[in-house]
Short mmCIF file of C-alpha atoms in Angstrom, two decimals:
data_model
loop_
_atom_site.label_atom_id
_atom_site.label_comp_id
_atom_site.label_asym_id
_atom_site.label_seq_id
_atom_site.Cartn_x
_atom_site.Cartn_y
_atom_site.Cartn_z
CA UNK X 1 38.85 12.90 42.54
CA UNK X 2 38.30 11.48 38.96
CA UNK X 3 40.61 13.00 36.25
CA UNK X 4 37.97 12.76 33.58
CA UNK X 5 34.97 15.02 32.83
CA UNK X 6 33.59 14.22 29.32
CA UNK X 7 31.59 11.14 28.51
CA UNK X 8 32.85 8.89 25.61
CA UNK X 9 31.07 10.64 22.96
CA UNK X 10 32.00 14.23 24.26
CA UNK X 11 35.59 13.12 24.61
CA UNK X 12 35.83 11.63 21.02
CA UNK X 13 34.09 14.69 19.67
CA UNK X 14 36.48 17.19 21.21
CA UNK X 15 39.54 15.05 20.62
CA UNK X 16 38.53 14.97 16.81
CA UNK X 17 38.03 18.84 16.73
CA UNK X 18 41.39 19.37 18.48
CA UNK X 19 42.96 17.04 15.68
CA UNK X 20 41.65 19.46 13.13
CA UNK X 21 43.16 22.59 14.92
CA UNK X 22 46.67 20.83 15.25
CA UNK X 23 46.38 18.08 12.67
CA UNK X 24 48.85 15.18 12.25
CA UNK X 25 51.12 15.43 9.27
CA UNK X 26 54.86 14.60 9.17
CA UNK X 27 54.99 15.62 12.87
CA UNK X 28 52.62 14.72 15.64
CA UNK X 29 49.45 16.65 16.12
CA UNK X 30 46.97 17.34 18.85
CA UNK X 31 45.85 13.67 19.12
CA UNK X 32 49.38 12.20 19.45
CA UNK X 33 50.15 15.00 21.94
CA UNK X 34 47.16 13.89 24.23
CA UNK X 35 45.74 17.37 24.17
CA UNK X 36 42.26 15.81 25.16
CA UNK X 37 43.93 14.51 28.27
CA UNK X 38 45.25 17.92 29.18
CA UNK X 39 41.65 19.38 28.79
CA UNK X 40 39.96 16.32 30.64
CA UNK X 41 42.14 16.98 33.72
CA UNK X 42 41.71 20.79 33.58
CA UNK X 43 37.84 20.41 33.50
CA UNK X 44 37.75 17.60 36.14
CA UNK X 45 37.75 19.79 38.94
CA UNK X 46 40.46 21.37 41.17
CA UNK X 47 42.93 18.86 41.32
CA UNK X 48 45.26 19.88 38.35
CA UNK X 49 45.21 23.61 38.39
CA UNK X 50 48.65 24.58 39.70
CA UNK X 51 51.65 22.03 39.53
CA UNK X 52 53.83 22.07 42.66
CA UNK X 53 57.11 23.97 42.03
CA UNK X 54 59.26 20.73 42.55
CA UNK X 55 57.12 18.85 39.98
CA UNK X 56 55.86 16.30 42.53
CA UNK X 57 52.16 16.99 41.95
CA UNK X 58 49.53 19.64 42.21
CA UNK X 59 48.83 22.28 44.73
CA UNK X 60 45.51 21.74 47.06
CA UNK X 61 43.31 24.73 46.43
CA UNK X 62 41.17 25.79 49.47
CA UNK X 63 38.76 28.59 50.60
CA UNK X 64 38.01 31.44 48.23
CA UNK X 65 40.63 30.40 45.80
CA UNK X 66 39.04 26.91 45.43
CA UNK X 67 35.57 28.50 45.23
CA UNK X 68 36.77 30.86 42.40
CA UNK X 69 38.42 28.34 40.38
CA UNK X 70 35.34 25.95 40.58
CA UNK X 71 33.24 28.77 39.44
CA UNK X 72 35.67 29.18 36.48
CA UNK X 73 35.66 25.47 35.80
CA UNK X 74 31.94 25.12 35.94
CA UNK X 75 31.45 27.97 33.38
CA UNK X 76 34.09 26.22 30.96
CA UNK X 77 32.30 22.88 31.51
CA UNK X 78 28.90 24.44 30.15
CA UNK X 79 30.68 26.15 27.20
CA UNK X 80 32.14 22.74 26.16
CA UNK X 81 28.71 20.93 26.63
CA UNK X 82 26.97 23.52 24.35
CA UNK X 83 29.86 23.66 21.92
CA UNK X 84 29.80 19.92 21.45
CA UNK X 85 25.94 20.05 21.04
CA UNK X 86 26.50 22.59 18.25
CA UNK X 87 29.20 20.64 16.46
CA UNK X 88 26.92 17.64 16.30
CA UNK X 89 23.81 19.84 15.49
CA UNK X 90 25.86 21.54 12.58
CA UNK X 91 27.21 18.08 11.49
CA UNK X 92 23.76 16.59 11.19
CA UNK X 93 22.32 19.60 9.45
CA UNK X 94 25.12 19.44 6.80
CA UNK X 95 25.55 15.64 6.39
CA UNK X 96 23.02 13.88 8.61
CA UNK X 97 25.70 12.43 11.09
CA UNK X 98 27.50 13.43 14.21
CA UNK X 99 30.61 15.43 13.95
CA UNK X 100 32.78 12.48 14.88
CA UNK X 101 31.42 10.57 11.87
CA UNK X 102 32.37 13.12 9.38
CA UNK X 103 35.51 12.99 7.27
CA UNK X 104 38.24 15.57 8.16
CA UNK X 105 37.44 18.06 5.41
CA UNK X 106 33.80 18.05 6.44
CA UNK X 107 34.76 18.55 10.16
CA UNK X 108 36.82 21.51 8.90
CA UNK X 109 33.63 22.92 7.26
CA UNK X 110 31.79 22.62 10.49
CA UNK X 111 34.58 24.47 12.54
CA UNK X 112 34.66 27.05 9.76
CA UNK X 113 30.95 27.47 9.98
CA UNK X 114 31.24 28.24 13.72
CA UNK X 115 34.14 30.45 13.41
CA UNK X 116 32.32 32.62 10.79
CA UNK X 117 28.76 32.36 12.43
CA UNK X 118 27.53 35.29 14.31
CA UNK X 119 26.75 33.21 17.43
CA UNK X 120 30.34 32.74 18.36
CA UNK X 121 31.37 36.40 18.24
CA UNK X 122 32.64 37.10 21.58
CA UNK X 123 36.43 38.21 21.84
CA UNK X 124 38.69 35.41 20.71
CA UNK X 125 42.22 34.28 21.68
CA UNK X 126 44.78 36.20 19.64
CA UNK X 127 46.15 33.19 17.53
CA UNK X 128 48.80 35.49 15.93
CA UNK X 129 50.39 36.57 19.14
CA UNK X 130 52.94 34.86 21.58
CA UNK X 131 51.34 32.62 24.14
CA UNK X 132 51.90 35.29 26.98
CA UNK X 133 49.53 37.53 25.17
CA UNK X 134 46.70 34.89 25.29
CA UNK X 135 43.74 36.01 27.35
CA UNK X 136 43.67 34.88 30.88
CA UNK X 137 39.92 35.30 31.09
CA UNK X 138 38.88 31.99 29.55
CA UNK X 139 35.44 32.06 31.03
CA UNK X 140 34.72 34.92 28.57
CA UNK X 141 35.65 32.98 25.50
CA UNK X 142 32.97 31.21 23.31
CA UNK X 143 33.39 27.53 22.44
CA UNK X 144 35.77 27.65 19.46
CA UNK X 145 38.22 30.18 20.76
CA UNK X 146 38.30 28.32 23.96
CA UNK X 147 38.79 25.01 22.18
CA UNK X 148 41.66 26.47 20.27
CA UNK X 149 43.33 28.11 23.38
CA UNK X 150 43.26 24.65 25.20
CA UNK X 151 44.51 22.88 22.17
CA UNK X 152 47.59 25.12 22.10
CA UNK X 153 48.01 24.68 25.81
CA UNK X 154 47.73 20.94 25.74
CA UNK X 155 50.29 20.77 22.89
CA UNK X 156 52.86 23.03 24.35
CA UNK X 157 52.30 23.01 28.22
CA UNK X 158 54.54 21.12 30.67
CA UNK X 159 53.70 17.47 30.32
CA UNK X 160 52.91 17.43 33.99
CA UNK X 161 49.60 19.00 33.03
CA UNK X 162 48.42 15.89 31.03
CA UNK X 163 49.13 17.02 27.53
CA UNK X 164 52.47 17.33 25.41
CA UNK X 165 52.65 13.49 25.60
CA UNK X 166 56.41 12.48 25.12
CA UNK X 167 57.08 16.22 24.76
CA UNK X 168 55.56 15.94 21.18
CA UNK X 169 54.65 19.73 21.12
CA UNK X 170 58.13 20.84 22.21
CA UNK X 171 60.00 18.39 19.82
CA UNK X 172 57.91 19.72 16.98
CA UNK X 173 59.24 23.21 17.37
CA UNK X 174 62.67 22.26 18.49
CA UNK X 175 62.27 23.31 22.02
CA UNK X 176 64.28 21.04 24.47
CA UNK X 177 62.25 22.00 27.54
CA UNK X 178 63.13 21.33 31.19
CA UNK X 179 63.65 17.87 32.46
CA UNK X 180 60.95 18.77 35.19
CA UNK X 181 59.42 21.87 36.69
CA UNK X 182 61.89 21.51 39.52
CA UNK X 183 64.69 22.57 37.10
CA UNK X 184 62.86 25.72 36.40
CA UNK X 185 62.09 26.69 39.93
CA UNK X 186 65.42 25.91 41.16
CA UNK X 187 66.92 28.43 38.58
CA UNK X 188 68.87 25.61 36.64
CA UNK X 189 66.69 26.22 33.57
CA UNK X 190 65.10 29.06 32.03
CA UNK X 191 62.88 29.70 29.04
CA UNK X 192 63.81 33.39 28.55
CA UNK X 193 66.10 32.61 25.35
CA UNK X 194 62.97 31.30 23.80
CA UNK X 195 60.71 34.32 24.45
CA UNK X 196 59.55 36.48 21.43
CA UNK X 197 61.43 39.60 20.82
CA UNK X 198 60.90 42.09 23.55
CA UNK X 199 58.96 39.52 25.83
CA UNK X 200 61.93 38.43 27.91
CA UNK X 201 62.58 42.04 28.92
CA UNK X 202 59.03 42.46 30.20
CA UNK X 203 59.26 39.30 32.27
CA UNK X 204 62.68 40.38 33.81
CA UNK X 205 61.18 43.72 34.72
CA UNK X 206 58.15 42.15 36.27
CA UNK X 207 60.18 39.92 38.49
CA UNK X 208 62.71 42.55 39.36
CA UNK X 209 59.70 44.67 40.60
CA UNK X 210 58.45 41.96 42.98
#
């Protein structure tokens, strides 16, 4: 199964937009962290949905689970196709070139126009809340909130999912992270000390109730 979804233009466009959401400064940004690779894998099909607990690869989805996830991926693919078309259409209307050809400040202007437009007004991901509070219903998000969500996930998720290259996202925030998922699932590593106030207790209560 190929681990890419976008064509070259689509990939460059989305990568550029991600680089404006988490820009490069004195620390790595979305481009250096490989957020586009995380997204490419996610949209490529069913091969990179759930990592195996031992960190050796990914679960094989079958039956109704596979069908449900494929519907979800298909919807997100269409959201990205439409969103990339909108980025280019707005860029051409503003400056006569595709989004990727704009300087960073003009790319910001295009993204800001989409953010403030009435056409992208479905519920958005809550950017001011801990990651656990992000919506799990990605298929309901319009293009820009979906892109922001996936940029954040590509920056901070376990590197096995294709992003967070060289643990760039974790290093940026001073999070050491586990050596592999196997460390987490074996109980040798826990992320609870890094949860926001009150969230660790909720997770403990959830697992105690299982």
